[in-house]
CSV table of C-alpha atoms in Angstrom, one decimal:
chain,number,residue,atom,x,y,z
A,5,MET,CA,-43.5,92.2,-7.4
A,6,ARG,CA,-46.9,91.2,-6.9
A,7,ALA,CA,-47.7,92.3,-10.3
A,8,GLN,CA,-44.8,90.4,-11.7
A,9,PHE,CA,-45.7,87.5,-9.5
A,10,ALA,CA,-49.3,87.8,-10.5
A,11,SER,CA,-48.3,88.1,-14.1
A,12,GLY,CA,-46.1,85.0,-13.7
A,13,ILE,CA,-49.0,83.1,-12.2
A,14,ILE,CA,-51.2,84.2,-15.0
A,15,THR,CA,-48.6,83.2,-17.5
A,16,ALA,CA,-48.1,79.8,-15.8
A,17,GLN,CA,-51.9,79.3,-15.8
A,18,ARG,CA,-51.9,80.3,-19.4
A,19,ARG,CA,-49.1,77.9,-20.1
A,20,VAL,CA,-51.0,75.1,-18.2
A,21,LYS,CA,-54.1,76.0,-20.1
A,22,LEU,CA,-52.2,76.1,-23.4
A,23,VAL,CA,-50.5,72.8,-22.6
A,24,GLN,CA,-53.9,71.3,-21.7
A,25,GLU,CA,-55.4,72.7,-24.9
A,26,LEU,CA,-52.4,71.3,-26.8
A,27,LEU,CA,-52.8,67.9,-25.1
A,28,GLN,CA,-56.5,68.0,-26.0
A,29,ALA,CA,-55.7,69.0,-29.5
A,30,GLN,CA,-53.2,66.1,-29.7
A,31,GLU,CA,-55.8,63.7,-28.2
A,32,TRP,CA,-58.4,65.0,-30.7
A,33,ALA,CA,-55.9,64.6,-33.6
A,34,LYS,CA,-55.0,61.1,-32.3
A,35,GLU,CA,-58.7,60.2,-32.2
A,36,GLN,CA,-59.2,61.7,-35.6
A,37,ARG,CA,-56.3,59.6,-37.0
A,38,LYS,CA,-57.8,56.5,-35.2
A,39,ALA,CA,-61.2,57.3,-36.7
A,40,LYS,CA,-59.6,57.8,-40.1
A,41,ALA,CA,-57.7,54.5,-39.7
A,42,ARG,CA,-60.9,52.8,-38.7
A,43,LYS,CA,-62.8,54.2,-41.6
A,44,SER,CA,-59.9,53.2,-43.9
A,45,LEU,CA,-59.9,49.7,-42.4
A,46,LEU,CA,-63.7,49.4,-42.7
A,47,LYS,CA,-63.5,50.5,-46.3
A,48,TYR,CA,-60.7,47.9,-47.0
A,49,ALA,CA,-62.7,45.2,-45.2
A,50,GLN,CA,-65.8,46.2,-47.2
A,51,ARG,CA,-63.9,46.1,-50.4
A,52,ILE,CA,-62.5,42.7,-49.6
A,53,ARG,CA,-66.0,41.5,-48.6
A,54,GLU,CA,-67.4,42.8,-51.9
A,55,GLU,CA,-64.5,41.1,-53.9
A,56,ARG,CA,-65.1,37.8,-52.1
A,57,THR,CA,-68.9,38.1,-52.7
A,58,ALA,CA,-68.2,38.9,-56.4
A,59,ALA,CA,-65.9,35.9,-56.6
A,60,ARG,CA,-68.4,33.6,-54.9
A,61,LYS,CA,-71.1,34.9,-57.3
A,62,GLU,CA,-68.8,34.2,-60.3
A,63,GLU,CA,-68.0,30.7,-58.9
A,64,LEU,CA,-71.7,30.1,-58.4
A,65,LYS,CA,-72.5,31.3,-61.9
A,66,GLN,CA,-69.9,29.0,-63.3
A,67,GLU,CA,-71.2,26.1,-61.3
A,68,MET,CA,-74.8,26.8,-62.4
A,69,GLN,CA,-73.6,26.8,-66.0
A,70,LEU,CA,-71.8,23.5,-65.5
A,71,ILE,CA,-74.9,22.0,-63.9
A,72,ALA,CA,-77.0,23.2,-66.8
A,73,GLN,CA,-74.5,21.7,-69.3
A,74,LEU,CA,-74.5,18.4,-67.3
A,75,GLU,CA,-78.3,18.4,-67.3
A,76,GLU,CA,-78.4,19.0,-71.0
A,77,GLN,CA,-75.9,16.1,-71.6
A,78,LEU,CA,-77.9,13.9,-69.3
A,79,GLN,CA,-81.1,14.6,-71.2
A,80,ALA,CA,-79.4,14.1,-74.5
A,81,GLU,CA,-77.9,10.8,-73.3
A,82,THR,CA,-81.3,9.7,-71.9
A,83,LYS,CA,-82.9,10.5,-75.2
A,84,GLU,CA,-80.2,8.7,-77.1
A,85,ILE,CA,-80.6,5.6,-74.8
A,86,LYS,CA,-84.4,5.7,-75.4
A,87,GLU,CA,-83.9,5.9,-79.2
A,88,LYS,CA,-81.4,3.0,-79.0
A,89,LYS,CA,-83.8,1.0,-77.0
A,90,GLU,CA,-86.5,1.7,-79.6
A,91,GLN,CA,-84.1,0.7,-82.4
A,92,GLU,CA,-83.1,-2.5,-80.6
A,93,ARG,CA,-86.8,-3.3,-80.1
A,94,ARG,CA,-87.5,-2.7,-83.7
A,95,ARG,CA,-84.5,-4.7,-84.8
A,96,GLY,CA,-85.7,-7.5,-82.5
A,97,LEU,CA,-89.1,-7.3,-84.0
A,98,ALA,CA,-87.7,-7.2,-87.5
A,99,PHE,CA,-85.5,-10.2,-86.7
A,100,TRP,CA,-88.3,-12.3,-85.4
A,101,MET,CA,-90.6,-11.3,-88.2
A,102,LYS,CA,-87.9,-12.2,-90.7
A,103,THR,CA,-87.4,-15.5,-88.9
A,104,VAL,CA,-91.1,-16.3,-88.9
A,105,CYS,CA,-91.4,-15.4,-92.6
A,106,LEU,CA,-88.4,-17.5,-93.4
A,107,ILE,CA,-89.9,-20.5,-91.5
A,108,PHE,CA,-93.2,-19.9,-93.2
A,109,VAL,CA,-91.7,-19.7,-96.6
A,110,SER,CA,-89.5,-22.7,-95.9
A,111,LEU,CA,-92.6,-24.7,-94.9
A,112,LEU,CA,-94.5,-23.6,-98.0
A,113,LEU,CA,-91.5,-24.6,-100.2
A,114,LEU,CA,-91.3,-27.9,-98.4
A,115,LEU,CA,-95.1,-28.5,-98.9
A,116,VAL,CA,-94.7,-27.6,-102.6
A,117,ALA,CA,-91.8,-29.9,-102.9
A,118,VAL,CA,-93.6,-32.7,-101.3
A,119,LEU,CA,-96.8,-32.2,-103.3
A,120,GLY,CA,-94.7,-31.9,-106.5
A,121,SER,CA,-92.9,-35.1,-105.7
A,122,ALA,CA,-96.2,-36.8,-105.0
A,123,VAL,CA,-97.6,-35.6,-108.3
A,124,LEU,CA,-94.5,-36.6,-110.3
A,125,TYR,CA,-94.6,-40.0,-108.6
A,126,ALA,CA,-98.3,-40.4,-109.3
A,127,GLN,CA,-97.9,-39.3,-112.9
A,128,HIS,CA,-95.1,-41.8,-113.6
A,129,TYR,CA,-95.6,-44.8,-111.3
A,130,ASP,CA,-99.0,-44.9,-109.6
A,131,GLN,CA,-101.6,-42.6,-111.0
A,132,GLU,CA,-104.3,-43.6,-108.6
A,133,LEU,CA,-102.2,-42.6,-105.6
A,134,LEU,CA,-102.9,-38.9,-106.2
A,135,TYR,CA,-106.7,-39.5,-106.1
A,136,ARG,CA,-106.4,-41.5,-102.9
A,137,LEU,CA,-104.2,-38.7,-101.3
A,138,LEU,CA,-106.6,-36.0,-102.4
A,139,LEU,CA,-109.5,-37.8,-100.7
A,140,ARG,CA,-107.6,-37.9,-97.4
A,141,VAL,CA,-106.1,-34.4,-97.5
A,142,LEU,CA,-108.9,-32.3,-99.0
A,143,PRO,CA,-112.5,-32.1,-97.9
A,144,GLN,CA,-115.1,-33.3,-100.4
A,145,ALA,CA,-116.1,-29.8,-101.5
A,146,MET,CA,-112.6,-29.0,-102.4
A,147,TYR,CA,-111.8,-32.3,-103.9
A,148,ALA,CA,-114.0,-31.8,-106.9
A,149,SER,CA,-112.0,-29.0,-108.4
A,150,PRO,CA,-108.4,-30.4,-107.9
A,151,ALA,CA,-109.7,-33.8,-109.1
A,152,TYR,CA,-111.0,-32.2,-112.2
A,153,PHE,CA,-107.7,-30.4,-112.9
A,154,ALA,CA,-105.7,-33.5,-112.0
A,155,SER,CA,-107.8,-35.7,-114.3
A,156,ARG,CA,-107.0,-33.5,-117.2
A,157,SER,CA,-103.2,-33.8,-116.7
A,158,LEU,CA,-103.1,-37.4,-115.4
A,159,ARG,CA,-104.4,-40.4,-117.2
A,160,VAL,CA,-106.1,-42.8,-114.8
A,161,VAL,CA,-107.3,-46.2,-115.9
A,162,CYS,CA,-110.2,-46.9,-113.7
A,163,ASP,CA,-113.4,-48.8,-114.0
A,164,GLY,CA,-116.3,-47.1,-112.2
A,165,LEU,CA,-116.1,-44.5,-109.5
A,166,LEU,CA,-112.9,-43.2,-108.1
A,167,PRO,CA,-111.6,-45.1,-105.1
A,168,ILE,CA,-112.5,-43.8,-101.6
């Protein structure tokens, strides 16, 4: 009996030991599954993080391209504005130069018309008027030459020197 009892105790101890080993194996398997699940979860989180980082990089790249395009457009528009300002300045200068030339030519034409009228009047009505006007308008050095040319075309009846 003792042998049977002893063998029963040994068997019970073995059973307890086997149950303990089985529980330890189950705990170990449970820990392994948890570790595997953690690793899987970490891999999933890492993959999501990488995808988000890639998406952010892509968005940043697109934003940088957009910024570069906007800068190019801004530079082009700035250059165009400068060219337009230069054209406006040139047009303004051309307008004023044209206006000044028009005024100058108009004055010259007016002067020619007045002088022509005076010459025609002097030639037909009062021939001495031209000589009197020449003395007042021109200095003496310049008077000699126009008086010579005027005397060839205009007949003046005068006794003595020309009137002063």
